[in-house]
Short mmCIF file of N, CA and C in Angstrom, two decimals:
data_model
loop_
_atom_site.label_atom_id
_atom_site.label_comp_id
_atom_site.label_asym_id
_atom_site.label_seq_id
_atom_site.Cartn_x
_atom_site.Cartn_y
_atom_site.Cartn_z
N LEU A 145 -17.93 3.91 -11.31
CA LEU A 145 -18.78 4.74 -12.13
C LEU A 145 -18.48 6.21 -11.89
N GLN A 146 -18.33 6.61 -10.62
CA GLN A 146 -18.01 8.00 -10.31
C GLN A 146 -16.66 8.40 -10.89
N LEU A 147 -15.72 7.47 -10.91
CA LEU A 147 -14.39 7.77 -11.43
C LEU A 147 -14.44 8.08 -12.92
N ARG A 148 -15.33 7.42 -13.65
CA ARG A 148 -15.47 7.71 -15.08
C ARG A 148 -15.99 9.13 -15.29
N TYR A 149 -16.97 9.52 -14.49
CA TYR A 149 -17.50 10.89 -14.60
C TYR A 149 -16.42 11.91 -14.26
N ILE A 150 -15.64 11.63 -13.23
CA ILE A 150 -14.55 12.54 -12.84
C ILE A 150 -13.53 12.64 -13.97
N ALA A 151 -13.22 11.51 -14.61
CA ALA A 151 -12.26 11.50 -15.71
C ALA A 151 -12.75 12.35 -16.88
N LYS A 152 -14.06 12.30 -17.14
CA LYS A 152 -14.62 13.07 -18.26
C LYS A 152 -14.51 14.58 -18.04
N ILE A 153 -14.67 15.03 -16.79
CA ILE A 153 -14.65 16.47 -16.54
C ILE A 153 -13.29 16.98 -16.08
N SER A 154 -12.34 16.07 -15.86
CA SER A 154 -11.05 16.48 -15.27
C SER A 154 -10.26 17.43 -16.16
N SER A 155 -10.43 17.34 -17.47
CA SER A 155 -9.67 18.22 -18.36
C SER A 155 -10.16 19.67 -18.28
N PHE A 156 -11.35 19.89 -17.75
CA PHE A 156 -11.91 21.23 -17.64
C PHE A 156 -11.66 21.88 -16.28
N LEU A 157 -11.08 21.12 -15.35
CA LEU A 157 -10.89 21.60 -13.98
C LEU A 157 -9.41 21.70 -13.63
N PRO A 158 -9.06 22.60 -12.70
CA PRO A 158 -7.67 22.64 -12.22
C PRO A 158 -7.31 21.35 -11.48
N LYS A 159 -6.04 21.04 -11.46
CA LYS A 159 -5.55 19.79 -10.86
C LYS A 159 -5.93 19.69 -9.37
N ASN A 160 -5.86 20.81 -8.63
CA ASN A 160 -6.17 20.75 -7.20
C ASN A 160 -7.66 20.46 -6.97
N VAL A 161 -8.54 20.91 -7.87
CA VAL A 161 -9.97 20.62 -7.74
C VAL A 161 -10.23 19.14 -8.05
N VAL A 162 -9.57 18.62 -9.07
CA VAL A 162 -9.70 17.19 -9.40
C VAL A 162 -9.21 16.34 -8.23
N SER A 163 -8.13 16.77 -7.61
CA SER A 163 -7.60 16.06 -6.45
C SER A 163 -8.61 16.04 -5.31
N GLN A 164 -9.25 17.16 -5.05
CA GLN A 164 -10.26 17.22 -3.99
C GLN A 164 -11.47 16.35 -4.31
N ILE A 165 -11.88 16.34 -5.57
CA ILE A 165 -13.03 15.52 -5.97
C ILE A 165 -12.70 14.03 -5.82
N ILE A 166 -11.51 13.64 -6.27
CA ILE A 166 -11.10 12.23 -6.13
C ILE A 166 -11.03 11.85 -4.66
N HIS A 167 -10.49 12.73 -3.85
CA HIS A 167 -10.40 12.42 -2.43
C HIS A 167 -11.80 12.29 -1.81
N ALA A 168 -12.71 13.19 -2.17
CA ALA A 168 -14.05 13.18 -1.58
C ALA A 168 -14.86 11.95 -2.00
N PHE A 169 -14.79 11.57 -3.28
CA PHE A 169 -15.66 10.51 -3.78
C PHE A 169 -15.01 9.13 -3.88
N ILE A 170 -13.69 9.07 -3.91
CA ILE A 170 -13.02 7.77 -4.08
C ILE A 170 -12.19 7.42 -2.85
N SER A 171 -11.18 8.23 -2.55
CA SER A 171 -10.22 7.89 -1.49
C SER A 171 -10.86 7.89 -0.10
N SER A 172 -11.64 8.90 0.19
CA SER A 172 -12.21 9.01 1.52
C SER A 172 -13.11 7.83 1.89
N PRO A 173 -14.05 7.42 1.01
CA PRO A 173 -14.87 6.25 1.36
C PRO A 173 -14.05 4.96 1.50
N LEU A 174 -13.01 4.80 0.67
CA LEU A 174 -12.16 3.61 0.79
C LEU A 174 -11.36 3.64 2.07
N ASP A 175 -10.82 4.80 2.43
CA ASP A 175 -10.04 4.92 3.66
C ASP A 175 -10.90 4.76 4.91
N TYR A 176 -12.16 5.16 4.81
CA TYR A 176 -13.06 5.08 5.96
C TYR A 176 -13.18 3.65 6.48
N CYS A 177 -13.23 2.70 5.58
CA CYS A 177 -13.38 1.29 5.96
C CYS A 177 -12.11 0.49 5.70
N ASN A 178 -10.96 1.14 5.68
CA ASN A 178 -9.71 0.49 5.34
C ASN A 178 -9.38 -0.69 6.26
N SER A 179 -9.67 -0.55 7.54
CA SER A 179 -9.33 -1.64 8.46
C SER A 179 -10.19 -2.87 8.20
N LEU A 180 -11.39 -2.69 7.68
CA LEU A 180 -12.23 -3.84 7.35
C LEU A 180 -11.75 -4.53 6.08
N PHE A 181 -11.18 -3.75 5.15
CA PHE A 181 -10.72 -4.30 3.89
C PHE A 181 -9.54 -5.23 4.05
N SER A 182 -8.78 -5.10 5.13
CA SER A 182 -7.60 -5.95 5.31
C SER A 182 -7.98 -7.41 5.52
N CYS A 183 -9.22 -7.67 5.89
CA CYS A 183 -9.68 -9.04 6.12
C CYS A 183 -10.41 -9.63 4.92
N LEU A 184 -10.55 -8.85 3.85
CA LEU A 184 -11.26 -9.34 2.67
C LEU A 184 -10.43 -10.39 1.92
N PRO A 185 -11.11 -11.28 1.21
CA PRO A 185 -10.36 -12.21 0.35
C PRO A 185 -9.68 -11.42 -0.78
N ALA A 186 -8.65 -12.00 -1.33
CA ALA A 186 -7.87 -11.32 -2.37
C ALA A 186 -8.71 -10.93 -3.57
N SER A 187 -9.70 -11.74 -3.91
CA SER A 187 -10.53 -11.43 -5.08
C SER A 187 -11.32 -10.14 -4.88
N ALA A 188 -11.81 -9.90 -3.69
CA ALA A 188 -12.56 -8.68 -3.41
C ALA A 188 -11.62 -7.49 -3.26
N ALA A 189 -10.49 -7.69 -2.64
CA ALA A 189 -9.54 -6.60 -2.44
C ALA A 189 -8.91 -6.15 -3.75
N SER A 190 -8.77 -7.04 -4.71
CA SER A 190 -8.15 -6.66 -5.98
C SER A 190 -9.01 -5.64 -6.72
N GLY A 191 -10.32 -5.75 -6.62
CA GLY A 191 -11.21 -4.77 -7.23
C GLY A 191 -11.04 -3.39 -6.62
N LEU A 192 -10.90 -3.35 -5.31
CA LEU A 192 -10.68 -2.07 -4.63
C LEU A 192 -9.33 -1.49 -5.00
N GLN A 193 -8.33 -2.34 -5.15
CA GLN A 193 -7.00 -1.89 -5.54
C GLN A 193 -7.02 -1.30 -6.94
N MET A 194 -7.80 -1.90 -7.82
CA MET A 194 -7.91 -1.38 -9.18
C MET A 194 -8.53 0.01 -9.19
N VAL A 195 -9.51 0.24 -8.33
CA VAL A 195 -10.14 1.56 -8.24
C VAL A 195 -9.12 2.59 -7.74
N GLN A 196 -8.34 2.23 -6.71
CA GLN A 196 -7.32 3.15 -6.21
C GLN A 196 -6.25 3.44 -7.25
N ASN A 197 -5.83 2.42 -7.99
CA ASN A 197 -4.83 2.62 -9.04
C ASN A 197 -5.36 3.53 -10.14
N ALA A 198 -6.62 3.34 -10.52
CA ALA A 198 -7.22 4.18 -11.57
C ALA A 198 -7.32 5.62 -11.10
N ALA A 199 -7.67 5.83 -9.84
CA ALA A 199 -7.73 7.19 -9.30
C ALA A 199 -6.35 7.83 -9.29
N ALA A 200 -5.33 7.07 -8.94
CA ALA A 200 -3.96 7.59 -8.94
C ALA A 200 -3.49 7.94 -10.34
N ARG A 201 -3.82 7.09 -11.31
CA ARG A 201 -3.46 7.38 -12.70
C ARG A 201 -4.16 8.63 -13.21
N LEU A 202 -5.42 8.78 -12.85
CA LEU A 202 -6.17 9.96 -13.27
C LEU A 202 -5.57 11.23 -12.68
N LEU A 203 -5.17 11.15 -11.44
CA LEU A 203 -4.63 12.32 -10.76
C LEU A 203 -3.22 12.68 -11.23
N THR A 204 -2.38 11.68 -11.39
CA THR A 204 -0.98 11.94 -11.74
C THR A 204 -0.70 11.83 -13.23
N GLY A 205 -1.54 11.10 -13.93
CA GLY A 205 -1.30 10.87 -15.35
C GLY A 205 -0.31 9.75 -15.60
N THR A 206 0.16 9.10 -14.53
CA THR A 206 1.13 8.01 -14.65
C THR A 206 0.78 6.91 -13.66
N LYS A 207 1.47 5.80 -13.80
CA LYS A 207 1.33 4.73 -12.83
C LYS A 207 2.30 4.98 -11.68
N LEU A 208 1.87 4.62 -10.46
CA LEU A 208 2.76 4.74 -9.31
C LEU A 208 3.69 3.54 -9.30
N THR A 209 4.97 3.78 -9.06
CA THR A 209 5.93 2.69 -9.04
C THR A 209 6.71 2.70 -7.74
N HIS A 210 7.56 1.72 -7.58
CA HIS A 210 8.36 1.53 -6.37
C HIS A 210 9.17 2.79 -6.07
N GLY A 211 9.03 3.29 -4.84
CA GLY A 211 9.78 4.46 -4.43
C GLY A 211 9.11 5.77 -4.77
N LEU A 212 7.96 5.73 -5.45
CA LEU A 212 7.27 6.95 -5.82
C LEU A 212 5.90 7.03 -5.16
N ALA A 213 5.74 6.42 -4.02
CA ALA A 213 4.46 6.46 -3.31
C ALA A 213 4.20 7.87 -2.80
N PRO A 214 2.93 8.24 -2.65
CA PRO A 214 2.63 9.55 -2.10
C PRO A 214 3.25 9.72 -0.72
N SER A 215 3.57 10.96 -0.37
CA SER A 215 4.26 11.21 0.90
C SER A 215 3.43 10.78 2.10
N CYS A 216 2.08 10.83 1.98
CA CYS A 216 1.25 10.42 3.12
C CYS A 216 1.39 8.92 3.40
N ILE A 217 1.65 8.12 2.36
CA ILE A 217 1.86 6.69 2.56
C ILE A 217 3.29 6.43 3.02
N SER A 218 4.24 7.10 2.39
CA SER A 218 5.64 6.92 2.78
C SER A 218 5.88 7.29 4.24
N ALA A 219 5.14 8.28 4.73
CA ALA A 219 5.30 8.71 6.12
C ALA A 219 4.87 7.63 7.11
N LEU A 220 3.97 6.74 6.69
CA LEU A 220 3.49 5.68 7.57
C LEU A 220 4.46 4.51 7.66
N LEU A 221 5.39 4.42 6.72
CA LEU A 221 6.35 3.32 6.69
C LEU A 221 7.73 3.85 7.02
N THR A 222 8.18 3.60 8.23
CA THR A 222 9.48 4.08 8.66
C THR A 222 10.40 2.91 8.95
N PRO A 223 11.68 3.06 8.67
CA PRO A 223 12.62 1.96 8.96
C PRO A 223 12.77 1.74 10.46
N TYR A 224 12.99 0.48 10.82
CA TYR A 224 13.22 0.14 12.22
C TYR A 224 14.68 0.41 12.55
N ILE A 225 14.88 1.25 13.54
CA ILE A 225 16.24 1.60 13.97
C ILE A 225 16.48 0.98 15.33
N THR A 226 17.49 0.13 15.40
CA THR A 226 17.79 -0.55 16.65
C THR A 226 18.51 0.40 17.60
N PRO A 227 18.19 0.33 18.90
CA PRO A 227 18.85 1.22 19.86
C PRO A 227 20.33 0.86 20.09
N ARG A 228 20.68 -0.37 19.78
CA ARG A 228 22.08 -0.80 19.90
C ARG A 228 22.39 -1.75 18.75
N PRO A 229 23.64 -1.97 18.45
CA PRO A 229 23.99 -2.84 17.31
C PRO A 229 23.47 -4.26 17.50
N LEU A 230 22.70 -4.72 16.56
CA LEU A 230 22.15 -6.07 16.57
C LEU A 230 22.43 -6.75 15.24
N ILE A 231 22.34 -8.07 15.23
CA ILE A 231 22.52 -8.81 13.99
C ILE A 231 21.45 -8.43 12.97
N SER A 232 20.23 -8.14 13.46
CA SER A 232 19.12 -7.83 12.56
C SER A 232 19.16 -6.40 12.02
N ALA A 233 20.16 -5.62 12.40
CA ALA A 233 20.23 -4.22 11.98
C ALA A 233 20.37 -4.06 10.47
N ASP A 234 20.98 -5.02 9.80
CA ASP A 234 21.18 -4.91 8.35
C ASP A 234 20.06 -5.58 7.54
N GLN A 235 18.96 -5.96 8.19
CA GLN A 235 17.86 -6.62 7.49
C GLN A 235 16.83 -5.65 6.91
N LYS A 236 17.00 -4.37 7.12
CA LYS A 236 16.12 -3.33 6.56
C LYS A 236 14.66 -3.57 6.93
N LEU A 237 14.42 -3.82 8.22
CA LEU A 237 13.06 -4.04 8.70
C LEU A 237 12.33 -2.72 8.84
N LEU A 238 11.00 -2.78 8.80
CA LEU A 238 10.18 -1.60 8.99
C LEU A 238 9.64 -1.58 10.42
N HIS A 239 9.49 -0.38 10.95
CA HIS A 239 8.98 -0.20 12.31
C HIS A 239 7.48 -0.49 12.33
N ILE A 240 7.04 -1.33 13.27
CA ILE A 240 5.61 -1.64 13.44
C ILE A 240 5.12 -0.84 14.64
N PRO A 241 4.25 0.14 14.43
CA PRO A 241 3.80 0.97 15.54
C PRO A 241 2.91 0.20 16.50
N GLN A 242 2.99 0.53 17.77
CA GLN A 242 2.14 -0.07 18.79
C GLN A 242 0.78 0.63 18.75
N SER A 243 -0.29 -0.15 18.77
CA SER A 243 -1.62 0.47 18.73
C SER A 243 -2.26 0.38 20.11
N ARG A 244 -3.06 1.40 20.39
CA ARG A 244 -3.77 1.42 21.66
C ARG A 244 -5.02 0.56 21.60
N PHE A 245 -5.54 0.35 20.39
CA PHE A 245 -6.78 -0.40 20.21
C PHE A 245 -6.45 -1.72 19.52
N LYS A 246 -6.25 -2.76 20.29
CA LYS A 246 -5.77 -4.04 19.75
C LYS A 246 -6.69 -4.65 18.69
N PRO A 247 -8.01 -4.75 18.90
CA PRO A 247 -8.80 -5.44 17.88
C PRO A 247 -8.77 -4.75 16.51
N LYS A 248 -8.82 -3.42 16.49
CA LYS A 248 -8.88 -2.71 15.22
C LYS A 248 -7.58 -2.01 14.87
N GLY A 249 -6.80 -1.65 15.85
CA GLY A 249 -5.56 -0.92 15.60
C GLY A 249 -4.53 -1.71 14.86
N ASP A 250 -4.54 -3.03 15.03
CA ASP A 250 -3.57 -3.88 14.34
C ASP A 250 -3.95 -4.12 12.88
N ARG A 251 -5.11 -3.63 12.45
CA ARG A 251 -5.53 -3.80 11.06
C ARG A 251 -5.34 -2.53 10.24
N THR A 252 -4.74 -1.51 10.81
CA THR A 252 -4.49 -0.28 10.06
C THR A 252 -3.35 -0.51 9.08
N PHE A 253 -3.30 0.33 8.05
CA PHE A 253 -2.24 0.20 7.05
C PHE A 253 -0.87 0.33 7.69
N SER A 254 -0.73 1.26 8.63
CA SER A 254 0.59 1.50 9.24
C SER A 254 1.07 0.31 10.07
N ALA A 255 0.17 -0.60 10.45
CA ALA A 255 0.57 -1.81 11.18
C ALA A 255 0.66 -3.03 10.27
N VAL A 256 -0.29 -3.17 9.34
CA VAL A 256 -0.34 -4.36 8.48
C VAL A 256 0.80 -4.36 7.46
N ALA A 257 1.04 -3.22 6.81
CA ALA A 257 2.07 -3.17 5.76
C ALA A 257 3.47 -3.51 6.28
N PRO A 258 3.94 -2.90 7.38
CA PRO A 258 5.27 -3.28 7.86
C PRO A 258 5.34 -4.73 8.35
N THR A 259 4.25 -5.21 8.94
CA THR A 259 4.24 -6.59 9.42
C THR A 259 4.42 -7.57 8.26
N LEU A 260 3.66 -7.35 7.19
CA LEU A 260 3.77 -8.23 6.03
C LEU A 260 5.13 -8.10 5.36
N MET A 261 5.63 -6.89 5.24
CA MET A 261 6.93 -6.67 4.59
C MET A 261 8.06 -7.31 5.40
N ASN A 262 7.98 -7.20 6.72
CA ASN A 262 9.02 -7.78 7.58
C ASN A 262 9.02 -9.31 7.54
N GLN A 263 7.90 -9.91 7.18
CA GLN A 263 7.81 -11.37 7.10
C GLN A 263 8.44 -11.94 5.83
N LEU A 264 8.68 -11.06 4.86
CA LEU A 264 9.31 -11.52 3.62
C LEU A 264 10.78 -11.82 3.84
N PRO A 265 11.34 -12.74 3.07
CA PRO A 265 12.77 -12.99 3.16
C PRO A 265 13.56 -11.73 2.77
N LEU A 266 14.72 -11.57 3.33
CA LEU A 266 15.57 -10.41 3.07
C LEU A 266 15.88 -10.25 1.59
N SER A 267 16.03 -11.37 0.89
CA SER A 267 16.34 -11.30 -0.55
C SER A 267 15.22 -10.64 -1.35
N ILE A 268 14.00 -10.64 -0.82
CA ILE A 268 12.89 -10.02 -1.54
C ILE A 268 12.73 -8.55 -1.16
N HIS A 269 12.67 -8.25 0.13
CA HIS A 269 12.35 -6.87 0.49
C HIS A 269 13.54 -5.92 0.46
N SER A 270 14.70 -6.40 0.08
CA SER A 270 15.84 -5.49 -0.07
C SER A 270 16.16 -5.19 -1.54
N VAL A 271 15.34 -5.72 -2.46
CA VAL A 271 15.54 -5.50 -3.89
C VAL A 271 15.21 -4.05 -4.24
N LYS A 272 15.99 -3.45 -5.11
CA LYS A 272 15.80 -2.05 -5.50
C LYS A 272 14.86 -1.89 -6.69
N SER A 273 14.81 -2.85 -7.58
CA SER A 273 14.03 -2.74 -8.81
C SER A 273 12.62 -3.29 -8.59
N LEU A 274 11.61 -2.56 -9.07
CA LEU A 274 10.23 -3.02 -8.96
C LEU A 274 10.01 -4.30 -9.75
N GLN A 275 10.60 -4.37 -10.92
CA GLN A 275 10.44 -5.56 -11.77
C GLN A 275 11.03 -6.80 -11.09
N GLN A 276 12.19 -6.66 -10.48
CA GLN A 276 12.82 -7.77 -9.76
C GLN A 276 11.99 -8.15 -8.53
N PHE A 277 11.45 -7.13 -7.82
CA PHE A 277 10.62 -7.37 -6.64
C PHE A 277 9.39 -8.19 -7.04
N LYS A 278 8.73 -7.81 -8.14
CA LYS A 278 7.54 -8.54 -8.60
C LYS A 278 7.89 -9.98 -8.95
N LYS A 279 9.01 -10.16 -9.61
CA LYS A 279 9.43 -11.50 -10.01
C LYS A 279 9.68 -12.39 -8.78
N LEU A 280 10.42 -11.86 -7.82
CA LEU A 280 10.71 -12.62 -6.61
C LEU A 280 9.46 -12.88 -5.77
N MET A 281 8.55 -11.89 -5.74
CA MET A 281 7.30 -12.07 -4.99
C MET A 281 6.45 -13.17 -5.62
N LYS A 282 6.41 -13.20 -6.94
CA LYS A 282 5.62 -14.22 -7.63
C LYS A 282 6.15 -15.61 -7.30
N ILE A 283 7.48 -15.76 -7.32
CA ILE A 283 8.10 -17.05 -6.98
C ILE A 283 7.82 -17.41 -5.53
N TYR A 284 7.96 -16.44 -4.63
CA TYR A 284 7.74 -16.66 -3.20
C TYR A 284 6.29 -17.09 -2.94
N LEU A 285 5.32 -16.37 -3.51
CA LEU A 285 3.92 -16.69 -3.29
C LEU A 285 3.55 -18.04 -3.91
N TYR A 286 4.15 -18.37 -5.05
CA TYR A 286 3.91 -19.67 -5.67
C TYR A 286 4.41 -20.79 -4.76
N LYS A 287 5.59 -20.61 -4.20
CA LYS A 287 6.11 -21.63 -3.27
C LYS A 287 5.26 -21.75 -2.03
N GLN A 288 4.75 -20.61 -1.52
CA GLN A 288 3.90 -20.63 -0.33
C GLN A 288 2.60 -21.37 -0.61
N ALA A 289 2.05 -21.18 -1.80
CA ALA A 289 0.76 -21.78 -2.13
C ALA A 289 0.86 -23.27 -2.44
N PHE A 290 1.97 -23.68 -3.07
CA PHE A 290 2.06 -25.05 -3.55
C PHE A 290 3.14 -25.88 -2.87
N ALA A 291 3.69 -25.40 -1.79
CA ALA A 291 4.73 -26.17 -1.09
C ALA A 291 4.11 -27.07 -0.04
#
């Protein structure tokens, strides 16, 4: 509901003010409880994802696509660099940061996202095209659910 009101007044405000309003009323409350959201069922999490996508579209005027994530999110996902040559060096794994707070630290975005991405087969997470990634993910998840 707040996002609709923000959308109505956004054409009258500078972009940086709209950004601050979206952050204050949408992003900040969602980020505050982000670690709790990782345990939600997919049906509940999809609603929250739709709100975040709508806020991003309002702010940028476009949909976010593969490789165009905001720098604050991209900074949390870093490639895993092996200290010496290993067989797994060409698997394009992501670095999973060590957390000091085990019960809650392992549920942060910077820990959950690389963990889930690293669990995917190499054929999926090394794809360059978003459309191909979605197609392969759909097949992978279908096999996981019905195998």
